[in-house]
mmCIF file of C-alpha atoms and ligand atoms in Angstrom:
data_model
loop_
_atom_site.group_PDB
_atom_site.id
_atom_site.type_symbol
_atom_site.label_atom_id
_atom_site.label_comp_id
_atom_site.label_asym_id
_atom_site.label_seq_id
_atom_site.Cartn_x
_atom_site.Cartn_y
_atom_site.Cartn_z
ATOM 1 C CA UNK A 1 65.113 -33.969 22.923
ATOM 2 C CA UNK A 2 62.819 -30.906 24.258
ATOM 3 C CA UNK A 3 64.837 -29.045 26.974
ATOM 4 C CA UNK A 4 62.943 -26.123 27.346
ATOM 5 C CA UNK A 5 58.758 -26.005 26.557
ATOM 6 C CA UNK A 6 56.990 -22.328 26.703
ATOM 7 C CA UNK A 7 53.119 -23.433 27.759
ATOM 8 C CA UNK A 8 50.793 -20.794 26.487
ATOM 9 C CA UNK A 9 48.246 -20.837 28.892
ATOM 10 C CA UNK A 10 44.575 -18.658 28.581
ATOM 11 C CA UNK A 11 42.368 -21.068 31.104
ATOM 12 C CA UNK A 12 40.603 -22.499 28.359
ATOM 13 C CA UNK A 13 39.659 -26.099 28.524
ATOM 14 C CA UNK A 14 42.123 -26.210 24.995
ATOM 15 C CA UNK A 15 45.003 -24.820 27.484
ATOM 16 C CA UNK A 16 44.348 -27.023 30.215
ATOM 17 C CA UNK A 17 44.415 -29.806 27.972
ATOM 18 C CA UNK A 18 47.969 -28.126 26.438
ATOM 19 C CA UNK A 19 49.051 -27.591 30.185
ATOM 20 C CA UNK A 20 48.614 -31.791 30.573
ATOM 21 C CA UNK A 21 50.196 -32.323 27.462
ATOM 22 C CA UNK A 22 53.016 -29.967 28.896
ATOM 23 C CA UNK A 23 53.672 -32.052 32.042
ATOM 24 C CA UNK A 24 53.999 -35.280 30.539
ATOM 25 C CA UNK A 25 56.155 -34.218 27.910
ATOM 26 C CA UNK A 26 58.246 -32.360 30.730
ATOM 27 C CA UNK A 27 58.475 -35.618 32.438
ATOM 28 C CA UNK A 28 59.719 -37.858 29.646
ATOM 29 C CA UNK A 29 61.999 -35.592 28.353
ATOM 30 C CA UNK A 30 63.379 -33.593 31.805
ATOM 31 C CA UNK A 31 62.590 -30.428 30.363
ATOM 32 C CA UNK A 32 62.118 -27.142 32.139
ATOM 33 C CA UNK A 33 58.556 -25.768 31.919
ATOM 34 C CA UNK A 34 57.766 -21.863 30.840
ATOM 35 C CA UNK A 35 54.381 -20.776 31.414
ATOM 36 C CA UNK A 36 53.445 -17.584 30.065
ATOM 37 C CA UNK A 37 49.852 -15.844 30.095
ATOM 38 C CA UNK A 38 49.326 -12.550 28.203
ATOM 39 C CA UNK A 39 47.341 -9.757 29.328
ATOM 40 C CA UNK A 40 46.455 -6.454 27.782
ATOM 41 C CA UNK A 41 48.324 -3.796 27.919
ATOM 42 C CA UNK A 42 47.947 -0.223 29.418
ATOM 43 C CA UNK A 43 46.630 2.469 27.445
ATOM 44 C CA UNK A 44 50.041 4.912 27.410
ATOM 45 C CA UNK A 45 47.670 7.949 28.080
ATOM 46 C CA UNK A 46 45.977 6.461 31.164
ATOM 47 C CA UNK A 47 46.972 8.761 34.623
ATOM 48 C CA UNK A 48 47.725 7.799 37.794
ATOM 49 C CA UNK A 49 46.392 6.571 39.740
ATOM 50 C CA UNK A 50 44.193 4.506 37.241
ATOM 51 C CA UNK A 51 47.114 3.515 35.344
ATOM 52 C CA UNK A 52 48.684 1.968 38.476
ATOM 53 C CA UNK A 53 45.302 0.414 39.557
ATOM 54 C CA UNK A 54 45.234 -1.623 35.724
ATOM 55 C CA UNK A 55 48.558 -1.835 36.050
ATOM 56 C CA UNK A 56 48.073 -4.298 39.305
ATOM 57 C CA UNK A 57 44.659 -5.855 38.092
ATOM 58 C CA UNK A 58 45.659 -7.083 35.330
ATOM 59 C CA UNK A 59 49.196 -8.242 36.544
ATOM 60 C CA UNK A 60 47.081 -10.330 39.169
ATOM 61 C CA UNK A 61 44.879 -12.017 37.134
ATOM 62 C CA UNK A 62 47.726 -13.029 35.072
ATOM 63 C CA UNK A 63 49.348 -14.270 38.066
ATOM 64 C CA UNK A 64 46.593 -16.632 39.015
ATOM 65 C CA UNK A 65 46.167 -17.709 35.129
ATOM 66 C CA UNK A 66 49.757 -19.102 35.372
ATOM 67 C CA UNK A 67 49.252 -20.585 38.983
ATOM 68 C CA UNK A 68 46.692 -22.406 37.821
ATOM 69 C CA UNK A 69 48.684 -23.655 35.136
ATOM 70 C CA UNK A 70 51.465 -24.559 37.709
ATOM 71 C CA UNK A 71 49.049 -26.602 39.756
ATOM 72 C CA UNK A 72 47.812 -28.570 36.660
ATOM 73 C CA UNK A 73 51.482 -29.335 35.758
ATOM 74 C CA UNK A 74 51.735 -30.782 39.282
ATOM 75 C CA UNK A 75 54.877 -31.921 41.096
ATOM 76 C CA UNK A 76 58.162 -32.828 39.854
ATOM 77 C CA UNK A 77 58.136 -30.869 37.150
ATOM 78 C CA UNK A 78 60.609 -27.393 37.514
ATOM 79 C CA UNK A 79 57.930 -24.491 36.504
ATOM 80 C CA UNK A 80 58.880 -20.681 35.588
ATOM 81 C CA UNK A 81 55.851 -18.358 35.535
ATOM 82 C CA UNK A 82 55.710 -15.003 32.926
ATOM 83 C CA UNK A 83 52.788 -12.176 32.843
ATOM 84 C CA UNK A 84 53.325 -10.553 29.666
ATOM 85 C CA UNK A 85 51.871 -7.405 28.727
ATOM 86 C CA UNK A 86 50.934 -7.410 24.958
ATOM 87 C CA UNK A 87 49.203 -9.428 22.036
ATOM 88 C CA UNK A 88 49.556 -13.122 23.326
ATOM 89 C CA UNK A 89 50.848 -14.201 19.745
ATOM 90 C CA UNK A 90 53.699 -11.680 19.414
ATOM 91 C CA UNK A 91 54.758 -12.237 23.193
ATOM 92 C CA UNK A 92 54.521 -15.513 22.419
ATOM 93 C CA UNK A 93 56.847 -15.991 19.608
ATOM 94 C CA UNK A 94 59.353 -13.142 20.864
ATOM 95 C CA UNK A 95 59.552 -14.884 24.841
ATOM 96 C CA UNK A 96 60.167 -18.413 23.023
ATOM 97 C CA UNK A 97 62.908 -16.967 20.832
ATOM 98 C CA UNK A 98 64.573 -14.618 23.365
ATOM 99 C CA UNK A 99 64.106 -17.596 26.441
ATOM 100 C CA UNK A 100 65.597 -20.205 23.935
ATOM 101 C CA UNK A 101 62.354 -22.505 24.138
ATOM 102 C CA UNK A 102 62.914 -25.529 21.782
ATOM 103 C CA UNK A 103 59.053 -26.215 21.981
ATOM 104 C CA UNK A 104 55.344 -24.314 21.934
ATOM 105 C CA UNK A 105 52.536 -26.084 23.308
ATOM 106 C CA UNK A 106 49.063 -24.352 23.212
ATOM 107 C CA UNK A 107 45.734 -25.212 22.777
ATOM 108 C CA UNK A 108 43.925 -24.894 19.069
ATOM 109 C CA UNK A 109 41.482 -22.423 20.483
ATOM 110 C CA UNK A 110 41.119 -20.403 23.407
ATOM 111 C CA UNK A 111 38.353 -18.121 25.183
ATOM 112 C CA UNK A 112 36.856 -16.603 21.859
ATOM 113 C CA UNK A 113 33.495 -17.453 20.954
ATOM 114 C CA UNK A 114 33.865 -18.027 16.829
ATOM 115 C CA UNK A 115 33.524 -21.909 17.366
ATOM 116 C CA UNK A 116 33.424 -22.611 14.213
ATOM 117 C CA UNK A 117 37.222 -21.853 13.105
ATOM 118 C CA UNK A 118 39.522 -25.278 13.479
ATOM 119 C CA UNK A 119 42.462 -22.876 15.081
ATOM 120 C CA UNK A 120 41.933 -19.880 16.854
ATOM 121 C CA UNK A 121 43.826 -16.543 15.626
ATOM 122 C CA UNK A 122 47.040 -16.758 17.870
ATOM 123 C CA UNK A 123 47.564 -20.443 17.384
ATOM 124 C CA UNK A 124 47.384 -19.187 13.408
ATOM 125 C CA UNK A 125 49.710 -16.717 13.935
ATOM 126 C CA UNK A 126 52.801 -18.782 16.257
ATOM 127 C CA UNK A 127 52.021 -21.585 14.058
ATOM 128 C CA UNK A 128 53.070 -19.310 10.994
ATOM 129 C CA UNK A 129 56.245 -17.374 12.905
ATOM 130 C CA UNK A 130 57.489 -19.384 15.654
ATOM 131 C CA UNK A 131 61.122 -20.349 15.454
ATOM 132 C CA UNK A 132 60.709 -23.647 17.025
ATOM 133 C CA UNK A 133 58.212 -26.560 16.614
ATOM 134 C CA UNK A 134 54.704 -25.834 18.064
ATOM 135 C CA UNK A 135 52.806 -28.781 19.592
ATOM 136 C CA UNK A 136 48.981 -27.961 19.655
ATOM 137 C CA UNK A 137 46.334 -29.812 21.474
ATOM 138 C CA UNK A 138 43.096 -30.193 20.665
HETATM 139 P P1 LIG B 1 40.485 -15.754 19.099
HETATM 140 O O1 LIG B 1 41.237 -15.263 20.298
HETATM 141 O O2 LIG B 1 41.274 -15.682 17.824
HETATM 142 O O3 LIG B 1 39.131 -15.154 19.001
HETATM 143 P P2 LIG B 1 40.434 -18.326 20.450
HETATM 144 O O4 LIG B 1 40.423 -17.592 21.764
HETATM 145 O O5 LIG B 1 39.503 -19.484 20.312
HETATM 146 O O6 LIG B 1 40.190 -17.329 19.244
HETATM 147 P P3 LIG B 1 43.324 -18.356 20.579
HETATM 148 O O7 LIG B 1 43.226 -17.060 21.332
HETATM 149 O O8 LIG B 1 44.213 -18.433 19.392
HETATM 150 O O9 LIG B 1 41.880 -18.893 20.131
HETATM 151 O O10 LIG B 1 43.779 -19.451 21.647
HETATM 152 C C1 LIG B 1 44.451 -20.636 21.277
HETATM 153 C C2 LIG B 1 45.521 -20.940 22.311
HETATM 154 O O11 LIG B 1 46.425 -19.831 22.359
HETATM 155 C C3 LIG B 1 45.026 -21.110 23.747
HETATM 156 O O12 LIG B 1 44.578 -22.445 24.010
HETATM 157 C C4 LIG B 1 46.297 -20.793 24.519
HETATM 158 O O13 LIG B 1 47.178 -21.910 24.482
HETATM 159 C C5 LIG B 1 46.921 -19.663 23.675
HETATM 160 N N1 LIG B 1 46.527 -18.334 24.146
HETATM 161 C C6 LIG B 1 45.477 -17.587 23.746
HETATM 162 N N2 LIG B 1 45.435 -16.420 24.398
HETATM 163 C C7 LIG B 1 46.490 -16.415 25.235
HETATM 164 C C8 LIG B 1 46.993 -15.497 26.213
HETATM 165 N N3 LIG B 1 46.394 -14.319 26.448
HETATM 166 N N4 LIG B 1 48.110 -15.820 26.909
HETATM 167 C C9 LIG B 1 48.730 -17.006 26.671
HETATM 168 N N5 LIG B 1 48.300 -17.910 25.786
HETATM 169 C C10 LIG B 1 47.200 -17.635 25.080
HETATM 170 MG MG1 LIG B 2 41.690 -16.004 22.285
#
């Protein structure tokens, strides 16, 4: 049924547990895995060469969120990797739409501290706009 899953992935413990979740619903169903972590963006009015310097920092610790991702998903399982540069909800919800992901799977909370909300703020906010069904884990 699921073809195409888009794993949101922030290295939480919520995420790693969506990133299992992921895997095993990649294997029953053959489906093609999209992992996409979202990091902030550059200030428009930051010069070079600080703006190039970000630029890479941030790109690379985005890169290592989703290859740890990858490496949880383990073998047999066909992975595509995404930095995004923006608020992770908004990516979120435009790279599902625009990829043609017929499934979200993220965690129910992430790396904020607020432990006492049920569903952190970006799982609120694909829950409310996604175009496709969102699976979150707990
Ligand atoms: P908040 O950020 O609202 O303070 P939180 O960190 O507990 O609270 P969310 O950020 O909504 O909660 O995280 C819930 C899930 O959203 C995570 O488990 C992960 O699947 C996804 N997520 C959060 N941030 C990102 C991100 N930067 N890139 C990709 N996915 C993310
Ligand atoms: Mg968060």
């Amino acid at each position: 049924m699921f073809k195409h899953i888009l794993l949101a992935y922030d290295g939480s413990d919520h995420a790693r547990r969506a990133a299992q979740v992921a895997a095993e619903c990649a294997r029953t169903h053959g489906a093609v895995v999209r992992v996409v972590c979202a990091v902030e963006p550059i200030a428009a009015d930051l010069g070079e060469p600080n703006f190039s310097r970000v630029a890479g920092e941030r790109r690379l610790a985005g890169e290592r969120c989703v290859e740890e991702a990858r490496q949880l998903i383990g073998e047999g399982v066909d992975v595509h990797t995404e930095v995004l540069f923006g608020p992770a909800a908004a990516e979120i919800i435009t790279v599902a739409e625009v990829r043609g992901c017929d499934l979200i799977i993220m965690g129910s909370r992430g790396l904020g501290g607020l432990r006492g909300l049920l569903l952190g703020s970006h799982t609120q906010r694909v829950i409310s706009h996604a175009h496709c069904p969102v699976l979150v884990v707990r």
